[in-house]
Amino acid sequence: MAAMRVLITGGAGFLGSHLCDHFLSEGHQVIAMDNLITGSVRNIEHLAGHEHFRSIRQDVTEYLYIDGPVDTVLHFASPASPIDYLEFPIQTLKVGAMGTHKALGLARAKGARFLLASTSEVYGDPQVHPQPEDYWGHVNPIGPRGVYDEAKRFAEAITMAYQRCHGLETRIARIFNTYGPRMRLDDGRVVPNFVGQALRGEPLTVHGDGSQTRSFCFYSDLIEGIFRLLFSDYMLPLNLGNPVEMSILDFAHTVNRLVGNRAGIVYKPLPVDDPKVRQPDISRARQILGWEPNVDLEDGLQQTVAWFRRILCSS
Ligand code: UDP
């Protein structure tokens, strides 16, 4: 494959920074764009000075100017955790709506292929289980999560409109819960929360009775799926995630066991509109990309725990 010049918005974020590493390791040039409201320079500091890497601190909702060619735009900029989009509701709406518009405009001007990081949140609190791509979802537009869900739904709509009206080469990944090194310890999502609490010897804060389910995908599996989707011919939204589903209570017990935490569990109120179930139907990704996750939850968690342990020791 010829070397490409790739723009990654949200390039200093959890998944964005892993994508930077992946594309660089495949011999491509990478430009990471991030305004650093939830991303972190620490995620990309090891790339400083790399001859094929450049980072730009910019809000993707502003006019985007990149000199020279761009072959691929990966639009990953967005707050992605429920507490982040509660803290930055307007930025979350803007980056999903105006940011996607700007990133599409740039892709069109450069003749680049465009990949949108969408989300399982487009299915909301789903009434179909597991969720296939042709399910239209069950979203509360005005609830606290609506800012993220509706922004991503708009982002999918405008991406399809650019494909249909302008013939842009577009891809849409609906990303389900993904975890691993470089998540922010304080981002509020269940994996960093539980692992951080377990490492500090504190009880894990289970929301509700913990019977709500999630399905956790290790970041390296997800990055491989994104890569395959980008180079496939598939232009409709595609679920990417790990179909192994478990309750949050079982997940808490697993984390406590792996870390050796004896502090147990405390129960906290369930946040508003917290989805009761979530599990990707990945039949389409299996069939079209020949992809499925292969990192076992305990292996992925061990790597994640080791990484958070280092962060805690150095802070
Ligand atoms: N959760 C929890 N304790 C925490 C953080 C999250 O029980 O300390 C729950 C949360 O209410 C949800 C699930 O874990 O049911 C996954 O939450 P997360 O914030 O990771 O993302 P979501 O999948 O809801 O978008």
Short mmCIF file of N, CA and C and ligand atoms in Angstrom, two decimals, residues 82 85 121 145 177 188-191 193-194 197 205-207 212 214 248 270-271 274-275 278, ligand 1:
data_model
loop_
_atom_site.label_atom_id
_atom_site.label_comp_id
_atom_site.label_asym_id
_atom_site.label_seq_id
_atom_site.Cartn_x
_atom_site.Cartn_y
_atom_site.Cartn_z
N PRO A 82 -19.60 9.72 29.62
CA PRO A 82 -20.79 10.43 30.11
C PRO A 82 -20.47 11.64 30.99
N TYR A 85 -19.29 14.50 28.67
CA TYR A 85 -20.29 15.24 27.91
C TYR A 85 -21.31 15.93 28.79
N GLU A 121 -24.01 4.56 21.09
CA GLU A 121 -25.02 5.46 21.68
C GLU A 121 -26.07 5.89 20.66
N ARG A 145 -27.64 12.56 28.13
CA ARG A 145 -26.78 11.90 27.13
C ARG A 145 -27.13 12.32 25.72
N ASN A 177 -18.37 -0.02 23.68
CA ASN A 177 -17.44 0.21 24.80
C ASN A 177 -16.07 -0.39 24.52
N GLY A 188 -14.26 8.94 34.21
CA GLY A 188 -15.57 8.60 34.75
C GLY A 188 -16.17 7.34 34.17
N ARG A 189 -15.56 6.79 33.10
CA ARG A 189 -16.13 5.56 32.55
C ARG A 189 -15.81 4.39 33.45
N VAL A 190 -16.54 3.33 33.25
CA VAL A 190 -16.50 2.26 34.24
C VAL A 190 -15.12 1.60 34.33
N VAL A 191 -14.42 1.45 33.22
CA VAL A 191 -13.13 0.75 33.31
C VAL A 191 -12.10 1.55 34.12
N ASN A 193 -12.66 3.98 36.21
CA ASN A 193 -13.16 4.14 37.58
C ASN A 193 -12.88 2.91 38.41
N PHE A 194 -13.31 1.74 37.92
CA PHE A 194 -13.17 0.51 38.71
C PHE A 194 -11.69 0.16 38.91
N GLN A 197 -10.15 2.61 41.40
CA GLN A 197 -10.63 2.34 42.76
C GLN A 197 -9.98 1.07 43.32
N THR A 205 -17.60 1.56 42.80
CA THR A 205 -18.91 2.23 42.80
C THR A 205 -19.79 1.66 41.69
N VAL A 206 -20.63 0.71 42.04
CA VAL A 206 -21.54 0.12 41.05
C VAL A 206 -22.81 0.98 41.00
N HIS A 207 -23.18 1.41 39.81
CA HIS A 207 -24.40 2.21 39.65
C HIS A 207 -25.62 1.29 39.57
N GLN A 212 -27.29 -3.86 34.75
CA GLN A 212 -27.14 -3.36 33.37
C GLN A 212 -25.90 -4.02 32.75
N ARG A 214 -22.83 -4.46 29.63
CA ARG A 214 -21.99 -3.85 28.62
C ARG A 214 -21.11 -4.96 28.04
N ILE A 248 -22.59 -5.23 34.87
CA ILE A 248 -21.61 -4.35 35.51
C ILE A 248 -21.20 -4.93 36.88
N LEU A 270 -28.24 5.00 39.80
CA LEU A 270 -28.05 4.82 38.36
C LEU A 270 -28.22 6.16 37.66
N PRO A 271 -27.25 6.59 36.82
CA PRO A 271 -27.43 7.87 36.12
C PRO A 271 -28.66 7.86 35.20
N ASP A 274 -29.31 5.74 31.65
CA ASP A 274 -28.21 4.76 31.51
C ASP A 274 -28.77 3.52 30.78
N PRO A 275 -28.19 3.17 29.64
CA PRO A 275 -28.73 2.01 28.89
C PRO A 275 -28.71 0.73 29.74
N ARG A 278 -26.36 -3.58 26.48
CA ARG A 278 -25.63 -3.17 25.27
C ARG A 278 -24.74 -4.32 24.82
N1 UDP B 1 -20.74 2.58 35.97
C1 UDP B 1 -20.70 2.11 37.27
N2 UDP B 1 -19.79 2.66 38.12
C2 UDP B 1 -18.91 3.62 37.74
C3 UDP B 1 -18.93 4.07 36.40
C4 UDP B 1 -19.87 3.54 35.53
O1 UDP B 1 -21.48 1.23 37.65
O2 UDP B 1 -18.10 4.05 38.59
C5 UDP B 1 -21.73 2.01 35.05
C6 UDP B 1 -22.55 3.02 34.26
O3 UDP B 1 -23.65 3.51 35.02
C7 UDP B 1 -22.97 2.17 33.07
C8 UDP B 1 -21.76 1.26 32.84
O4 UDP B 1 -21.04 1.24 34.08
O5 UDP B 1 -24.07 1.37 33.42
C9 UDP B 1 -20.84 1.73 31.74
O6 UDP B 1 -20.60 3.10 31.96
P1 UDP B 1 -19.59 3.98 31.14
O7 UDP B 1 -19.57 5.34 31.78
O8 UDP B 1 -18.29 3.29 31.01
O9 UDP B 1 -20.17 4.14 29.66
P2 UDP B 1 -21.57 3.87 28.95
O10 UDP B 1 -21.46 2.47 28.48
O11 UDP B 1 -22.71 4.05 29.92
O12 UDP B 1 -21.60 4.85 27.86
#
